[in-house]
Each structure stands twice: as C-alpha cells, then as structure tokens.
Amino acid sequence: MNSLTVSTSKDLENILNHLDAVVYVSDIDTYELLYMNQYAIANIAGEADFTRIKGKRCYQVLQKNQSGPCSFCTNGKLPDNGDSYVWEFKNTRNNRWYQCHDRLITWHDNRLVRLEVAADITERKEAEEALQHAQEQLKWLADTDGLTHLYNRRAFYKNAEKLRLSLPTNTLLGLVLLDIDYFKKVNDTYGHEAGDKVLEAIGFTLKTFTSETTIVARTGGEEFAIFLPIKSKKNAKAFAQQIRGAIGKIRVPYYKDVLSCTASAGMSTGYTSIQISSLMRNADRALYRAKASGRDSLCEG
C-alpha cells in the first residue's frame, strides 16, 4: 500500500469518526462486526476503541442481553441492486431512536456485507409522540364528559350511529334514558361539590356496563343514555332494571353524611333501520311518564 493510499484511508477513517451518526459493517452470514466508527463505539458499544469488540457479533454489541440475531434483522430485506433499506427503531442499549440506512456492499475480500448508517432521531420521535399524545388528549376531551369520564352527548350520537350502521339489518336495538331522581335537592342541600361526587360515582358505575357494543354517555346534567343491541324487549327491560338497581346501590360518603340516589328510566326499542334520534325521542317520552308516575321506575316507549 503506497503512502497516498494510506493517507486517503486515514482521512476517510477520520471523516467517519467525526460523523454524528452510527456507522458499522457486519458480515451478513456470520453477523461478525467488521467495522464501527468512533460515534458508534462510544454511543452504542460503550467502549473506547474497536479492538475491544472486533470479531463480536453485531447483535451482541448493538443490542442489550441478546444471544442471537435480531428478530428485526434487515439482512434478508436488503435490495440486491445496492439501494438502501430505510427503517427506524429504538436501540435497547441506550433507548435512543435511530433512522437506519442499510445496504449491501462488497468488502475488500469480495464477500457481501451490510453497511449501516444510522442517525439519531430521538428528539423528532419524542416530538411526534408528544404530538400524538396531545391529539389523543384533544380527541378524549372532545368526546368525553370531564366529570363522569363517559361519552358526552355529541360522542354518544356519533358512536351510537357508528354501531347501528355496523350491525345486521335485522338486529334489535335498545336505548335507555336515565334521569337521577331529585338531583337538584342534593345540590340544594349539600352543595354542588356533593352533587359532583354523586355524578362521579354514577359515572364509575355506568362505566362497568360499557363495551364495544354498549354505548354509555352523560347526555345532560343528571341524564344518562345507554345504547346497545338486544335479543328482545324483555331482555332490554331486564338490562335497564339492572342498571337502575346498580345506581340505587351507590353510596357516596360526604363528610358526616352518606349520599344515595335512585333513577327513573325510559326505554325504547327498534331495528337497525330506525334512526337514533327516533329511539331517543321515544325513550324521552317514556322517561317523562316514569317521572310523572312517581319516579324511581321504568317505562317503555
């Protein structure tokens, strides 16, 4: 090797060692590490120089507590034409995110090896995750009643309609409207803080009835709605009474007092061809009759 070649080689190694990116080469058959730049040695391997890791397998050095090839190894995905395979992953040694550019190259002894150049994108990924979390929070706030953590009125109609459209046309549907009896008396007697605690307890109880096919919401001050597919009107009536019974068992300690409540309910049924608004109107009329007849009861629409 002449002096010019040696000089060029040292310059190239100097350039690679001053890159703020991981650069390494490994054998695609044996996974042996053939080269790592100083950035990778320091930030991934945690060593001072390559002599401490030369000859080790890439998965032993690049990953934490791993005794075999990575399940996500890109060796089998590398294009034969020399193009890069670009991917992202979170390293298990330093928990940093990297965007990796992997490609097949020919080593000096004519064997095919994998060259990887990986740039740290942790800040970008954290910003993306924070943005996604913020978007999820905004969606939650838009759809959720903040006090009871049930759906709000807008989300109830949206999700009930989505469920209705997803069901077979011969599916029987049930809608139950609940109104907490004499709730104003709780607020007037104990204050709105006490009323909020009662509503929170009701929300917690009704949450237990929620499922992929049971939509539960707080649709007004002390009014709640439940929408679900049912087997029969008898089945819907039993379900509504079960919910009323669960609310009647609620006990809320408030200083020296224990608060409780009952609920009036109106129920309506119909097949999937019926509009949610029609079911709601029928249930509302039934609820009015339940309240007019003395409350703490269920009427069918």
Short mmCIF file of C-alpha atoms in Angstrom, two decimals:
data_model
loop_
_atom_site.label_atom_id
_atom_site.label_comp_id
_atom_site.label_asym_id
_atom_site.label_seq_id
_atom_site.Cartn_x
_atom_site.Cartn_y
_atom_site.Cartn_z
CA MET A 1 0.00 0.00 0.00
CA ASN A 2 1.56 3.29 -1.09
CA SER A 3 1.67 6.43 1.03
CA LEU A 4 -1.15 8.09 -0.92
CA THR A 5 -3.47 5.13 -0.32
CA VAL A 6 -2.59 5.07 3.39
CA SER A 7 -3.20 8.80 3.64
CA THR A 8 -6.55 8.52 1.88
CA SER A 9 -7.58 5.65 4.14
CA LYS A 10 -6.69 7.61 7.28
CA ASP A 11 -8.56 10.66 6.01
CA LEU A 12 -11.65 8.56 5.31
CA GLU A 13 -11.47 6.97 8.76
CA ASN A 14 -11.05 10.42 10.29
CA ILE A 15 -14.13 11.65 8.46
CA LEU A 16 -16.22 8.65 9.57
CA ASN A 17 -15.08 9.04 13.17
CA HIS A 18 -16.25 12.65 13.22
CA LEU A 19 -19.73 11.91 11.91
CA ASP A 20 -22.54 12.34 14.44
CA ALA A 21 -24.07 9.09 13.24
CA VAL A 22 -23.64 5.37 13.77
CA VAL A 23 -21.63 3.69 11.00
CA TYR A 24 -20.82 -0.01 11.12
CA VAL A 25 -20.25 -3.01 8.86
CA SER A 26 -21.16 -6.62 9.61
CA ASP A 27 -20.97 -9.92 7.77
CA ILE A 28 -24.44 -10.92 6.54
CA ASP A 29 -23.83 -14.63 7.19
CA THR A 30 -21.84 -14.70 10.45
CA TYR A 31 -23.02 -11.30 11.82
CA GLU A 32 -19.37 -10.56 12.69
CA LEU A 33 -18.65 -6.87 13.22
CA LEU A 34 -16.03 -5.74 10.74
CA TYR A 35 -16.02 -2.01 11.37
CA MET A 36 -17.53 0.64 13.66
CA ASN A 37 -16.86 4.35 13.68
CA GLN A 38 -15.98 6.12 16.91
CA TYR A 39 -19.50 7.53 17.36
CA ALA A 40 -20.97 4.00 17.33
CA ILE A 41 -18.22 2.64 19.58
CA ALA A 42 -18.84 5.34 22.19
CA ASN A 43 -22.62 5.76 21.98
CA ILE A 44 -23.76 2.19 21.30
CA ALA A 45 -20.99 -0.21 22.32
CA GLY A 46 -19.85 1.89 25.28
CA GLU A 47 -16.19 1.14 24.60
CA ALA A 48 -13.12 3.27 23.98
CA ASP A 49 -11.95 1.65 20.74
CA PHE A 50 -12.85 -1.06 18.24
CA THR A 51 -10.23 -3.57 19.45
CA ARG A 52 -12.45 -4.39 22.46
CA ILE A 53 -15.33 -5.55 20.25
CA LYS A 54 -13.68 -6.61 16.99
CA GLY A 55 -14.90 -10.06 15.94
CA LYS A 56 -18.02 -9.98 18.11
CA ARG A 57 -21.45 -10.41 16.57
CA CYS A 58 -23.40 -7.25 15.77
CA TYR A 59 -26.36 -8.26 17.94
CA GLN A 60 -24.02 -8.77 20.93
CA VAL A 61 -22.68 -5.24 20.66
CA LEU A 62 -25.59 -3.26 19.28
CA GLN A 63 -28.37 -4.77 21.41
CA LYS A 64 -28.84 -5.46 25.10
CA ASN A 65 -28.81 -9.01 26.55
CA GLN A 66 -29.15 -10.68 23.17
CA SER A 67 -27.59 -14.04 22.31
CA GLY A 68 -28.92 -14.48 18.77
CA PRO A 69 -29.70 -12.48 15.64
CA CYS A 70 -32.32 -9.73 16.00
CA SER A 71 -35.86 -10.64 15.03
CA PHE A 72 -35.93 -7.41 13.02
CA CYS A 73 -32.59 -8.02 11.26
CA THR A 74 -32.59 -6.41 7.81
CA ASN A 75 -30.13 -8.79 6.14
CA GLY A 76 -32.90 -10.56 4.24
CA LYS A 77 -34.52 -7.27 3.23
CA LEU A 78 -31.55 -5.59 1.60
CA PRO A 79 -32.07 -4.84 -2.14
CA ASP A 80 -29.70 -6.72 -4.46
CA ASN A 81 -29.25 -3.63 -6.60
CA GLY A 82 -27.41 -1.79 -3.83
CA ASP A 83 -30.26 0.54 -2.85
CA SER A 84 -30.71 1.40 0.80
CA TYR A 85 -33.34 -0.16 3.03
CA VAL A 86 -34.54 2.63 5.35
CA TRP A 87 -36.15 1.88 8.71
CA GLU A 88 -36.49 3.21 12.26
CA PHE A 89 -36.02 1.52 15.62
CA LYS A 90 -35.33 2.20 19.29
CA ASN A 91 -31.99 0.82 20.43
CA THR A 92 -32.16 -1.37 23.52
CA ARG A 93 -28.75 -0.30 24.84
CA ASN A 94 -29.28 3.43 25.07
CA ASN A 95 -33.05 3.74 24.39
CA ARG A 96 -32.37 6.20 21.59
CA TRP A 97 -34.33 6.24 18.32
CA TYR A 98 -32.44 5.90 15.02
CA GLN A 99 -33.26 6.15 11.35
CA CYS A 100 -31.17 3.46 9.68
CA HIS A 101 -29.99 3.23 6.09
CA ASP A 102 -28.82 -0.35 5.39
CA ARG A 103 -27.33 -1.61 2.14
CA LEU A 104 -25.29 -4.48 0.71
CA ILE A 105 -21.70 -3.65 -0.24
CA THR A 106 -18.71 -5.75 -1.31
CA TRP A 107 -15.94 -5.94 1.29
CA HIS A 108 -12.26 -5.88 0.41
CA ASP A 109 -12.17 -9.70 0.41
CA ASN A 110 -15.14 -9.81 -2.03
CA ARG A 111 -17.74 -11.02 0.47
CA LEU A 112 -21.09 -9.26 0.79
CA VAL A 113 -21.52 -7.27 3.98
CA ARG A 114 -24.12 -4.97 5.45
CA LEU A 115 -23.28 -1.31 5.83
CA GLU A 116 -25.49 0.63 8.20
CA VAL A 117 -25.57 4.38 8.69
CA ALA A 118 -27.95 5.39 11.49
CA ALA A 119 -28.83 8.94 12.52
CA ASP A 120 -30.20 9.71 15.98
CA ILE A 121 -33.82 10.89 15.62
CA THR A 122 -34.81 10.70 19.28
CA GLU A 123 -35.82 14.34 19.56
CA ARG A 124 -38.01 14.04 16.46
CA LYS A 125 -39.66 10.83 17.70
CA GLU A 126 -40.29 12.35 21.13
CA ALA A 127 -41.87 15.38 19.46
CA GLU A 128 -44.03 13.07 17.31
CA GLU A 129 -45.08 11.05 20.36
CA ALA A 130 -45.88 14.23 22.29
CA LEU A 131 -47.96 15.49 19.36
CA GLN A 132 -49.79 12.16 19.09
CA HIS A 133 -50.48 12.20 22.83
CA ALA A 134 -51.77 15.77 22.58
CA GLN A 135 -54.05 14.81 19.68
CA GLU A 136 -55.36 11.83 21.64
CA GLN A 137 -55.98 14.09 24.63
CA LEU A 138 -57.86 16.59 22.46
CA LYS A 139 -59.98 13.80 21.00
CA TRP A 140 -60.67 12.49 24.51
CA LEU A 141 -61.67 15.96 25.68
CA ALA A 142 -63.91 16.45 22.64
CA ASP A 143 -65.72 13.13 23.19
CA THR A 144 -65.70 12.76 26.96
CA ASP A 145 -67.63 14.26 29.83
CA GLY A 146 -64.92 15.51 32.16
CA LEU A 147 -66.77 14.70 35.38
CA THR A 148 -68.00 11.16 34.76
CA HIS A 149 -65.47 10.12 32.06
CA LEU A 150 -68.35 8.77 29.99
CA TYR A 151 -69.07 9.86 26.42
CA ASN A 152 -70.68 13.27 26.11
CA ARG A 153 -73.88 13.87 24.12
CA ARG A 154 -72.10 14.55 20.82
CA ALA A 155 -69.95 11.44 21.12
CA PHE A 156 -72.97 9.37 22.11
CA TYR A 157 -74.80 10.14 18.87
CA LYS A 158 -71.65 9.65 16.81
CA ASN A 159 -70.73 6.28 18.32
CA ALA A 160 -74.29 5.01 18.55
CA GLU A 161 -74.77 5.76 14.85
CA LYS A 162 -71.47 4.07 14.02
CA LEU A 163 -72.57 0.98 15.95
CA ARG A 164 -76.03 0.99 14.35
CA LEU A 165 -74.57 1.03 10.85
CA SER A 166 -72.17 -1.80 11.67
CA LEU A 167 -74.92 -4.23 12.75
CA PRO A 168 -77.00 -6.59 10.56
CA THR A 169 -80.31 -5.10 9.39
CA ASN A 170 -82.40 -7.48 11.49
CA THR A 171 -80.70 -6.53 14.76
CA LEU A 172 -82.97 -5.27 17.53
CA LEU A 173 -81.69 -2.17 19.31
CA GLY A 174 -82.40 -0.74 22.72
CA LEU A 175 -81.95 2.76 24.09
CA VAL A 176 -82.31 3.58 27.78
CA LEU A 177 -82.51 7.11 29.15
CA LEU A 178 -81.86 7.63 32.86
CA ASP A 179 -82.64 10.66 34.97
CA ILE A 180 -81.37 10.85 38.55
CA ASP A 181 -84.35 11.47 40.82
CA TYR A 182 -84.48 14.73 42.78
CA PHE A 183 -80.87 15.51 41.96
CA LYS A 184 -81.47 19.24 42.43
CA LYS A 185 -82.26 18.51 46.07
CA VAL A 186 -78.76 17.06 46.52
CA ASN A 187 -77.18 20.24 45.17
CA ASP A 188 -79.50 22.50 47.16
CA THR A 189 -78.97 20.57 50.41
CA TYR A 190 -75.29 19.65 50.27
CA GLY A 191 -73.85 21.89 47.54
CA HIS A 192 -72.57 21.29 44.03
CA GLU A 193 -69.41 19.56 45.26
CA ALA A 194 -71.59 16.82 46.75
CA GLY A 195 -73.63 16.64 43.56
CA ASP A 196 -70.44 16.23 41.52
CA LYS A 197 -69.30 13.37 43.74
CA VAL A 198 -72.62 11.61 43.21
CA LEU A 199 -72.31 12.08 39.43
CA GLU A 200 -68.74 10.77 39.53
CA ALA A 201 -69.93 7.66 41.36
CA ILE A 202 -72.73 7.14 38.83
CA GLY A 203 -70.23 7.52 36.00
CA PHE A 204 -67.94 4.94 37.61
CA THR A 205 -70.85 2.52 37.96
CA LEU A 206 -72.14 3.02 34.42
CA LYS A 207 -68.61 2.63 33.05
CA THR A 208 -68.77 -1.03 34.07
CA PHE A 209 -71.59 -1.55 31.56
CA THR A 210 -69.59 -0.08 28.66
CA SER A 211 -68.33 -2.40 25.91
CA GLU A 212 -67.71 -2.40 22.16
CA THR A 213 -71.44 -2.89 21.66
CA THR A 214 -72.76 -0.86 24.60
CA ILE A 215 -72.51 2.91 24.30
CA VAL A 216 -72.90 4.79 27.59
CA ALA A 217 -72.94 8.59 27.91
CA ARG A 218 -73.83 11.50 30.11
CA THR A 219 -76.17 13.43 27.84
CA GLY A 220 -77.17 16.23 30.22
CA GLY A 221 -76.79 17.48 33.77
CA GLU A 222 -78.14 14.39 35.54
CA GLU A 223 -79.27 12.48 32.45
CA PHE A 224 -77.56 9.42 31.02
CA ALA A 225 -78.11 7.29 27.92
CA ILE A 226 -77.25 3.69 27.06
CA PHE A 227 -77.50 2.24 23.56
CA LEU A 228 -76.94 -1.42 22.66
CA PRO A 229 -78.12 -4.33 20.51
CA ILE A 230 -80.59 -6.57 22.35
CA LYS A 231 -82.10 -10.02 21.97
CA SER A 232 -85.66 -8.98 22.87
CA LYS A 233 -87.68 -6.25 24.57
CA LYS A 234 -87.79 -8.43 27.67
CA ASN A 235 -84.00 -8.60 27.61
CA ALA A 236 -83.76 -4.80 27.23
CA LYS A 237 -86.14 -4.25 30.13
CA ALA A 238 -84.11 -6.56 32.37
CA PHE A 239 -80.93 -4.72 31.40
CA ALA A 240 -82.48 -1.33 32.18
CA GLN A 241 -83.66 -2.57 35.58
CA GLN A 242 -80.18 -3.95 36.25
CA ILE A 243 -78.70 -0.52 35.62
CA ARG A 244 -81.31 1.16 37.82
CA GLY A 245 -80.52 -1.36 40.54
CA ALA A 246 -76.79 -0.63 40.29
CA ILE A 247 -77.41 3.11 40.64
CA GLY A 248 -79.71 2.50 43.62
CA LYS A 249 -76.85 0.71 45.41
CA ILE A 250 -74.45 3.64 45.10
CA ARG A 251 -73.37 5.13 48.42
CA VAL A 252 -71.24 8.28 48.48
CA PRO A 253 -69.64 9.32 51.81
CA TYR A 254 -69.76 13.09 52.15
CA TYR A 255 -68.38 14.38 55.45
CA LYS A 256 -70.79 13.02 58.09
CA ASP A 257 -73.43 12.01 55.56
CA VAL A 258 -73.79 9.17 53.09
CA LEU A 259 -75.50 10.17 49.85
CA SER A 260 -77.56 7.83 47.69
CA CYS A 261 -79.89 8.17 44.73
CA THR A 262 -82.42 6.45 42.52
CA ALA A 263 -83.08 6.77 38.81
CA SER A 264 -86.12 6.99 36.57
CA ALA A 265 -85.74 5.35 33.18
CA GLY A 266 -87.36 5.42 29.78
CA MET A 267 -86.68 2.68 27.28
CA SER A 268 -87.29 2.36 23.55
CA THR A 269 -86.51 -0.38 21.02
CA GLY A 270 -86.37 -0.73 17.27
CA TYR A 271 -84.50 -2.45 14.45
CA THR A 272 -81.40 -1.01 12.80
CA SER A 273 -83.49 0.78 10.17
CA ILE A 274 -84.69 3.21 12.86
CA GLN A 275 -82.78 6.44 13.44
CA ILE A 276 -81.05 7.07 16.75
CA SER A 277 -82.96 10.34 17.09
CA SER A 278 -86.26 8.43 16.87
CA LEU A 279 -85.17 5.99 19.54
CA MET A 280 -84.11 8.93 21.69
CA ARG A 281 -87.48 10.69 21.30
CA ASN A 282 -89.40 7.53 22.20
CA ALA A 283 -87.20 6.88 25.22
CA ASP A 284 -87.55 10.50 26.30
CA ARG A 285 -91.36 10.25 26.24
CA ALA A 286 -91.18 7.06 28.27
CA LEU A 287 -88.82 8.74 30.75
CA TYR A 288 -91.30 11.61 31.15
CA ARG A 289 -94.02 9.10 32.05
CA ALA A 290 -91.74 7.40 34.58
CA LYS A 291 -91.03 10.73 36.28
CA ALA A 292 -94.69 11.75 36.19
CA SER A 293 -95.78 8.49 37.78
CA GLY A 294 -93.68 8.98 40.91
CA ARG A 295 -90.08 8.39 39.69
CA ASP A 296 -87.76 5.51 40.64
CA SER A 297 -89.34 3.40 37.91
CA LEU A 298 -89.01 2.27 34.29
CA CYS A 299 -91.44 2.95 31.45
CA GLU A 300 -91.26 1.56 27.91
CA GLY A 301 -91.69 3.68 24.81
#
